[in-house]
PDB file of C-alpha atoms in Angstrom:
ATOM      1  CA  MET A   1      -0.031   0.193  -0.014  1.00  0.00           C
ATOM      2  CA  LEU A   2       2.867   2.539   1.081  1.00  0.00           C
ATOM      3  CA  ILE A   3       4.642   1.948  -2.533  1.00  0.00           C
ATOM      4  CA  VAL A   4       1.039   2.711  -4.569  1.00  0.00           C
ATOM      5  CA  VAL A   5       0.838   6.220  -2.264  1.00  0.00           C
ATOM      6  CA  LEU A   6       4.192   6.668  -3.402  1.00  0.00           C
ATOM      7  CA  THR A   7       3.791   6.224  -6.914  1.00  0.00           C
ATOM      8  CA  ILE A   8       0.754   7.973  -6.927  1.00  0.00           C
ATOM      9  CA  LEU A   9       2.518  11.099  -4.641  1.00  0.00           C
ATOM     10  CA  THR A  10       5.307  11.058  -7.664  1.00  0.00           C
ATOM     11  CA  ILE A  11       2.441  11.134 -10.221  1.00  0.00           C
ATOM     12  CA  ILE A  12       0.924  14.202  -8.951  1.00  0.00           C
ATOM     13  CA  PHE A  13       4.404  16.078  -8.093  1.00  0.00           C
ATOM     14  CA  ALA A  14       6.253  15.487 -11.312  1.00  0.00           C
ATOM     15  CA  ALA A  15       2.865  16.535 -13.082  1.00  0.00           C
ATOM     16  CA  ILE A  16       2.740  20.375 -11.229  1.00  0.00           C
ATOM     17  CA  LEU A  17       6.523  20.191 -11.893  1.00  0.00           C
ATOM     18  CA  ILE A  18       6.203  19.721 -15.784  1.00  0.00           C
ATOM     19  CA  ARG A  19       3.122  22.727 -15.470  1.00  0.00           C
ATOM     20  CA  ALA A  20       5.903  24.900 -13.541  1.00  0.00           C
ATOM     21  CA  GLU A  21       8.661  24.238 -16.039  1.00  0.00           C
ATOM     22  CA  TYR A  22       6.068  25.847 -18.427  1.00  0.00           C
ATOM     23  CA  ARG A  23       4.345  28.379 -16.424  1.00  0.00           C
ATOM     24  CA  GLY A  24       6.346  28.731 -13.288  1.00  0.00           C
ATOM     25  CA  PRO A  25       6.393  29.504 -10.673  1.00  0.00           C
ATOM     26  CA  VAL A  26      10.412  28.680 -10.062  1.00  0.00           C
ATOM     27  CA  ARG A  27       9.972  27.680  -6.921  1.00  0.00           C
ATOM     28  CA  HIS A  28       7.964  25.001  -7.831  1.00  0.00           C
ATOM     29  CA  ILE A  29      10.575  23.603  -9.675  1.00  0.00           C
ATOM     30  CA  HIS A  30      12.768  23.648  -7.178  1.00  0.00           C
ATOM     31  CA  LEU A  31      10.114  22.224  -4.462  1.00  0.00           C
ATOM     32  CA  PHE A  32       8.336  19.707  -6.376  1.00  0.00           C
ATOM     33  CA  LYS A  33      11.669  17.860  -8.664  1.00  0.00           C
ATOM     34  CA  PRO A  34      13.157  16.992  -5.283  1.00  0.00           C
ATOM     35  CA  LEU A  35       9.865  15.729  -3.777  1.00  0.00           C
ATOM     36  CA  THR A  36       9.351  13.519  -6.871  1.00  0.00           C
ATOM     37  CA  MET A  37      12.675  11.648  -6.640  1.00  0.00           C
ATOM     38  CA  ALA A  38      12.177  11.533  -2.646  1.00  0.00           C
ATOM     39  CA  CYS A  39       9.255   9.268  -3.460  1.00  0.00           C
ATOM     40  CA  ILE A  40      11.505   7.420  -5.700  1.00  0.00           C
ATOM     41  CA  VAL A  41      14.020   6.744  -3.509  1.00  0.00           C
ATOM     42  CA  LEU A  42      11.487   5.810  -0.643  1.00  0.00           C
ATOM     43  CA  ILE A  43       9.992   3.344  -3.120  1.00  0.00           C
ATOM     44  CA  ALA A  44      13.466   1.547  -3.933  1.00  0.00           C
ATOM     45  CA  MET A  45      13.874   1.359   0.072  1.00  0.00           C
ATOM     46  CA  GLN A  46      11.190  -0.844   0.050  1.00  0.00           C
ATOM     47  CA  GLY A  47      12.889  -3.294  -2.118  1.00  0.00           C
ATOM     48  CA  GLN A  48      14.578  -6.576  -1.537  1.00  0.00           C
ATOM     49  CA  ALA A  49      17.222  -6.861  -3.942  1.00  0.00           C
ATOM     50  CA  THR A  50      19.405 -10.177  -3.890  1.00  0.00           C
ATOM     51  CA  PRO A  51      22.026  -9.410  -3.916  1.00  0.00           C
ATOM     52  CA  PRO A  52      21.425  -6.724  -1.098  1.00  0.00           C
ATOM     53  CA  VAL A  53      24.411  -4.674  -2.865  1.00  0.00           C
ATOM     54  CA  TYR A  54      21.999  -4.421  -5.831  1.00  0.00           C
ATOM     55  CA  LYS A  55      19.805  -2.146  -3.933  1.00  0.00           C
ATOM     56  CA  TYR A  56      22.686  -0.013  -2.225  1.00  0.00           C
ATOM     57  CA  LEU A  57      23.830   0.777  -6.142  1.00  0.00           C
ATOM     58  CA  VAL A  58      20.627   1.769  -6.980  1.00  0.00           C
ATOM     59  CA  LEU A  59      20.098   4.218  -4.320  1.00  0.00           C
ATOM     60  CA  ALA A  60      23.221   5.581  -4.550  1.00  0.00           C
ATOM     61  CA  GLY A  61      22.252   6.226  -8.434  1.00  0.00           C
ATOM     62  CA  LEU A  62      18.973   8.113  -7.295  1.00  0.00           C
ATOM     63  CA  ILE A  63      20.811  10.038  -4.772  1.00  0.00           C
ATOM     64  CA  PHE A  64      23.201  11.235  -7.171  1.00  0.00           C
ATOM     65  CA  SER A  65      20.768  11.923  -9.779  1.00  0.00           C
ATOM     66  CA  MET A  66      18.934  13.994  -7.274  1.00  0.00           C
ATOM     67  CA  ALA A  67      22.574  15.943  -7.030  1.00  0.00           C
ATOM     68  CA  GLY A  68      22.175  16.131 -10.754  1.00  0.00           C
ATOM     69  CA  ASP A  69      19.152  17.518 -10.632  1.00  0.00           C
ATOM     70  CA  ALA A  70      19.776  20.461  -7.982  1.00  0.00           C
ATOM     71  CA  LEU A  71      22.747  21.331 -10.275  1.00  0.00           C
ATOM     72  CA  LEU A  72      20.587  21.505 -13.520  1.00  0.00           C
ATOM     73  CA  MET A  73      17.825  23.664 -12.059  1.00  0.00           C
ATOM     74  CA  PRO A  74      17.264  26.980 -12.762  1.00  0.00           C
ATOM     75  CA  PRO A  75      18.524  29.953 -12.157  1.00  0.00           C
ATOM     76  CA  TRP A  76      22.011  28.722 -11.551  1.00  0.00           C
ATOM     77  CA  ASP A  77      21.902  25.546 -13.962  1.00  0.00           C
ATOM     78  CA  ARG A  78      24.989  24.233 -13.832  1.00  0.00           C
ATOM     79  CA  PHE A  79      25.636  21.863 -16.896  1.00  0.00           C
ATOM     80  CA  ALA A  80      28.647  20.611 -16.469  1.00  0.00           C
ATOM     81  CA  ALA A  81      28.307  19.940 -12.948  1.00  0.00           C
ATOM     82  CA  GLY A  82      25.094  18.143 -13.183  1.00  0.00           C
ATOM     83  CA  LEU A  83      26.364  16.000 -16.042  1.00  0.00           C
ATOM     84  CA  GLY A  84      28.556  14.747 -13.824  1.00  0.00           C
ATOM     85  CA  ALA A  85      26.714  13.907 -10.972  1.00  0.00           C
ATOM     86  CA  PHE A  86      24.523  12.188 -13.739  1.00  0.00           C
ATOM     87  CA  LEU A  87      27.744  10.571 -14.767  1.00  0.00           C
ATOM     88  CA  VAL A  88      28.307   9.512 -11.151  1.00  0.00           C
ATOM     89  CA  ALA A  89      24.613   7.859 -11.344  1.00  0.00           C
ATOM     90  CA  HIS A  90      25.208   5.716 -13.845  1.00  0.00           C
ATOM     91  CA  LEU A  91      28.174   4.198 -12.798  1.00  0.00           C
ATOM     92  CA  CYS A  92      26.293   3.219  -9.566  1.00  0.00           C
ATOM     93  CA  TYR A  93      23.220   1.610 -11.822  1.00  0.00           C
ATOM     94  CA  ILE A  94      26.333  -0.021 -14.124  1.00  0.00           C
ATOM     95  CA  ALA A  95      28.113  -1.219 -11.094  1.00  0.00           C
ATOM     96  CA  ALA A  96      24.321  -2.377  -9.843  1.00  0.00           C
ATOM     97  CA  PHE A  97      23.556  -4.568 -13.093  1.00  0.00           C
ATOM     98  CA  ILE A  98      26.766  -6.043 -13.216  1.00  0.00           C
ATOM     99  CA  SER A  99      26.650  -7.554  -9.719  1.00  0.00           C
ATOM    100  CA  ASP A 100      24.265 -10.684 -10.801  1.00  0.00           C
ATOM    101  CA  LEU A 101      24.976 -10.784 -14.309  1.00  0.00           C
ATOM    102  CA  ASP A 102      27.523 -13.673 -15.483  1.00  0.00           C
ATOM    103  CA  THR A 103      27.157 -13.769 -19.476  1.00  0.00           C
ATOM    104  CA  LEU A 104      26.641 -10.951 -21.793  1.00  0.00           C
ATOM    105  CA  ALA A 105      25.237 -10.475 -25.129  1.00  0.00           C
ATOM    106  CA  TRP A 106      27.406  -7.623 -27.556  1.00  0.00           C
ATOM    107  CA  TRP A 107      24.746  -7.462 -30.184  1.00  0.00           C
ATOM    108  CA  PRO A 108      22.941  -4.803 -28.393  1.00  0.00           C
ATOM    109  CA  LEU A 109      26.053  -2.686 -27.782  1.00  0.00           C
ATOM    110  CA  ILE A 110      25.934  -2.430 -31.253  1.00  0.00           C
ATOM    111  CA  LEU A 111      22.836  -1.022 -32.022  1.00  0.00           C
ATOM    112  CA  LEU A 112      23.354   1.428 -28.813  1.00  0.00           C
ATOM    113  CA  VAL A 113      26.731   2.826 -30.624  1.00  0.00           C
ATOM    114  CA  ILE A 114      24.554   3.272 -33.628  1.00  0.00           C
ATOM    115  CA  TYR A 115      21.970   5.435 -31.711  1.00  0.00           C
ATOM    116  CA  GLY A 116      24.457   7.095 -29.757  1.00  0.00           C
ATOM    117  CA  VAL A 117      26.277   8.098 -32.859  1.00  0.00           C
ATOM    118  CA  VAL A 118      23.253   9.563 -34.683  1.00  0.00           C
ATOM    119  CA  VAL A 119      22.532  11.541 -31.463  1.00  0.00           C
ATOM    120  CA  TYR A 120      25.966  13.073 -31.186  1.00  0.00           C
ATOM    121  CA  MET A 121      26.039  14.366 -34.670  1.00  0.00           C
ATOM    122  CA  MET A 122      23.314  15.543 -34.486  1.00  0.00           C
ATOM    123  CA  VAL A 123      23.757  17.681 -31.359  1.00  0.00           C
ATOM    124  CA  SER A 124      27.365  18.085 -32.018  1.00  0.00           C
ATOM    125  CA  PRO A 125      27.306  21.319 -33.734  1.00  0.00           C
ATOM    126  CA  GLY A 126      26.327  23.046 -30.568  1.00  0.00           C
ATOM    127  CA  LEU A 127      28.351  21.355 -27.955  1.00  0.00           C
ATOM    128  CA  GLY A 128      31.093  23.637 -28.320  1.00  0.00           C
ATOM    129  CA  LYS A 129      33.715  23.005 -25.316  1.00  0.00           C
ATOM    130  CA  LEU A 130      31.468  20.592 -23.940  1.00  0.00           C
ATOM    131  CA  LYS A 131      32.214  17.758 -26.654  1.00  0.00           C
ATOM    132  CA  LEU A 132      34.407  15.697 -24.564  1.00  0.00           C
ATOM    133  CA  PRO A 133      32.321  15.530 -21.820  1.00  0.00           C
ATOM    134  CA  VAL A 134      29.161  14.788 -23.742  1.00  0.00           C
ATOM    135  CA  ILE A 135      30.776  12.105 -25.514  1.00  0.00           C
ATOM    136  CA  ILE A 136      32.011  10.348 -22.088  1.00  0.00           C
ATOM    137  CA  TYR A 137      28.712  10.504 -20.699  1.00  0.00           C
ATOM    138  CA  ILE A 138      27.172   9.340 -23.799  1.00  0.00           C
ATOM    139  CA  ALA A 139      29.449   6.294 -23.687  1.00  0.00           C
ATOM    140  CA  VAL A 140      28.725   5.792 -19.824  1.00  0.00           C
ATOM    141  CA  ILE A 141      24.968   5.807 -20.316  1.00  0.00           C
ATOM    142  CA  LEU A 142      25.081   3.610 -23.204  1.00  0.00           C
ATOM    143  CA  VAL A 143      27.168   1.063 -21.302  1.00  0.00           C
ATOM    144  CA  MET A 144      24.625   1.553 -18.635  1.00  0.00           C
ATOM    145  CA  ALA A 145      21.727   0.515 -20.601  1.00  0.00           C
ATOM    146  CA  TRP A 146      23.435  -2.575 -22.769  1.00  0.00           C
ATOM    147  CA  LEU A 147      23.888  -3.927 -19.092  1.00  0.00           C
ATOM    148  CA  ALA A 148      20.292  -3.693 -18.437  1.00  0.00           C
ATOM    149  CA  TRP A 149      19.574  -5.189 -21.761  1.00  0.00           C
ATOM    150  CA  ALA A 150      22.328  -7.802 -20.874  1.00  0.00           C
ATOM    151  CA  ARG A 151      20.999  -8.651 -18.017  1.00  0.00           C
ATOM    152  CA  TRP A 152      17.461  -8.928 -19.018  1.00  0.00           C
ATOM    153  CA  LEU A 153      18.646 -11.503 -21.841  1.00  0.00           C
ATOM    154  CA  VAL A 154      19.818 -13.714 -19.123  1.00  0.00           C
ATOM    155  CA  GLN A 155      17.180 -13.362 -16.819  1.00  0.00           C
ATOM    156  CA  LEU A 156      14.153 -13.368 -18.815  1.00  0.00           C
ATOM    157  CA  SER A 157      12.041 -15.320 -16.216  1.00  0.00           C
ATOM    158  CA  ARG A 158      12.802 -12.265 -13.723  1.00  0.00           C
ATOM    159  CA  ALA A 159      10.414  -9.095 -13.535  1.00  0.00           C
ATOM    160  CA  VAL A 160      12.403  -7.268 -11.991  1.00  0.00           C
ATOM    161  CA  ALA A 161      15.613  -7.392 -14.863  1.00  0.00           C
ATOM    162  CA  LEU A 162      13.010  -5.850 -17.675  1.00  0.00           C
ATOM    163  CA  LEU A 163      11.898  -3.213 -15.218  1.00  0.00           C
ATOM    164  CA  ALA A 164      15.698  -2.019 -14.972  1.00  0.00           C
ATOM    165  CA  PHE A 165      15.957  -2.750 -18.353  1.00  0.00           C
ATOM    166  CA  VAL A 166      12.721  -0.503 -19.767  1.00  0.00           C
ATOM    167  CA  GLY A 167      14.025   1.725 -17.180  1.00  0.00           C
ATOM    168  CA  ALA A 168      17.473   2.182 -18.771  1.00  0.00           C
ATOM    169  CA  VAL A 169      16.090   2.578 -22.597  1.00  0.00           C
ATOM    170  CA  LEU A 170      13.554   5.159 -21.182  1.00  0.00           C
ATOM    171  CA  PHE A 171      16.625   7.080 -19.606  1.00  0.00           C
ATOM    172  CA  VAL A 172      18.491   7.147 -22.464  1.00  0.00           C
ATOM    173  CA  VAL A 173      15.167   8.463 -24.763  1.00  0.00           C
ATOM    174  CA  SER A 174      14.951  11.218 -22.114  1.00  0.00           C
ATOM    175  CA  ASP A 175      18.790  12.549 -22.140  1.00  0.00           C
ATOM    176  CA  SER A 176      18.668  12.222 -26.174  1.00  0.00           C
ATOM    177  CA  ILE A 177      15.125  14.355 -25.653  1.00  0.00           C
ATOM    178  CA  LEU A 178      16.962  16.860 -23.100  1.00  0.00           C
ATOM    179  CA  ALA A 179      20.363  16.924 -25.754  1.00  0.00           C
ATOM    180  CA  LEU A 180      18.387  17.546 -28.723  1.00  0.00           C
ATOM    181  CA  ASN A 181      16.659  20.269 -26.889  1.00  0.00           C
ATOM    182  CA  ARG A 182      19.485  22.373 -25.602  1.00  0.00           C
ATOM    183  CA  PHE A 183      22.110  21.839 -28.425  1.00  0.00           C
ATOM    184  CA  ARG A 184      19.787  21.671 -31.953  1.00  0.00           C
ATOM    185  CA  GLY A 185      16.819  23.594 -30.540  1.00  0.00           C
ATOM    186  CA  PRO A 186      13.940  24.159 -28.431  1.00  0.00           C
ATOM    187  CA  HIS A 187      11.155  22.223 -28.956  1.00  0.00           C
ATOM    188  CA  LYS A 188       7.966  23.291 -26.651  1.00  0.00           C
ATOM    189  CA  PHE A 189       7.227  19.693 -25.589  1.00  0.00           C
ATOM    190  CA  ALA A 190      10.572  18.499 -25.359  1.00  0.00           C
ATOM    191  CA  ARG A 191      10.920  19.880 -21.439  1.00  0.00           C
ATOM    192  CA  ALA A 192       7.333  17.702 -20.713  1.00  0.00           C
ATOM    193  CA  LEU A 193       8.737  14.556 -22.822  1.00  0.00           C
ATOM    194  CA  SER A 194      12.197  14.372 -20.903  1.00  0.00           C
ATOM    195  CA  LEU A 195      10.629  14.920 -17.249  1.00  0.00           C
ATOM    196  CA  SER A 196       7.751  12.306 -17.696  1.00  0.00           C
ATOM    197  CA  THR A 197      10.277   9.878 -19.238  1.00  0.00           C
ATOM    198  CA  TYR A 198      13.416  10.440 -16.859  1.00  0.00           C
ATOM    199  CA  PHE A 199      10.799   9.843 -13.666  1.00  0.00           C
ATOM    200  CA  ALA A 200       9.286   7.064 -15.466  1.00  0.00           C
ATOM    201  CA  ALA A 201      13.190   6.011 -15.788  1.00  0.00           C
ATOM    202  CA  GLN A 202      14.019   6.192 -12.407  1.00  0.00           C
ATOM    203  CA  TRP A 203      10.670   4.631 -10.839  1.00  0.00           C
ATOM    204  CA  LEU A 204      11.410   1.585 -12.618  1.00  0.00           C
ATOM    205  CA  ILE A 205      14.930   1.198 -12.057  1.00  0.00           C
ATOM    206  CA  ALA A 206      14.109   1.659  -8.319  1.00  0.00           C
ATOM    207  CA  GLY A 207      10.891  -0.578  -8.675  1.00  0.00           C
ATOM    208  CA  SER A 208      13.837  -3.102  -9.808  1.00  0.00           C
ATOM    209  CA  VAL A 209      14.811  -3.699  -6.157  1.00  0.00           C
ATOM    210  CA  GLY A 210      11.425  -5.423  -6.322  1.00  0.00           C
ATOM    211  CA  ALA A 211       9.585  -2.636  -4.115  1.00  0.00           C
ATOM    212  CA  LEU A 212       7.150  -2.665  -7.131  1.00  0.00           C
ATOM    213  CA  LEU A 213       6.547  -6.526  -7.020  1.00  0.00           C
ATOM    214  CA  LEU A 214       5.404  -5.854  -3.718  1.00  0.00           C
ATOM    215  CA  SER A 215       2.482  -3.536  -4.392  1.00  0.00           C
TER     216      SER A 215
END
């Protein structure tokens, strides 16, 4: 029941945040972005993952994501620092996904690399001095998605592996939308799409510790 309540609050807070991104006030962004992630962290805390280290690594990833959110919020919007915080978050997720992975399928990585190259080529003209940090970030998030995908392929019977895989894919989608909107040209629906896919991704990854199966 608690997880259901936290999920409902996540949806409500995220909706208020998305509205504030378009109509303000800024203080609603400062309030509801961390509140949304706080609900997701609490969901992850309810899970009982095996091995337990998976849960702690996912929690670490969520906390670093919260730090990244704070750094990217207006009016300061420290993009490089926020990128670094999310980079660490993805490294935590990578460590979580390989903690119970015995074998790797390489073909998903090929598909993800092709996708990453296409996205990078689209945003590279607007990157300026951020080209190297963005290349590193793209590489890390694609490895994260690859390991989640490979993990699901060897654990098809486990719903939690599917949750992590879908969450990782949505994270890639969210960051792609964010990058295209920031470096290629703004689109009025970009913030709503990037935030909704971002929170869905974090909710699914949080749920992959087994929490959603308890609801």
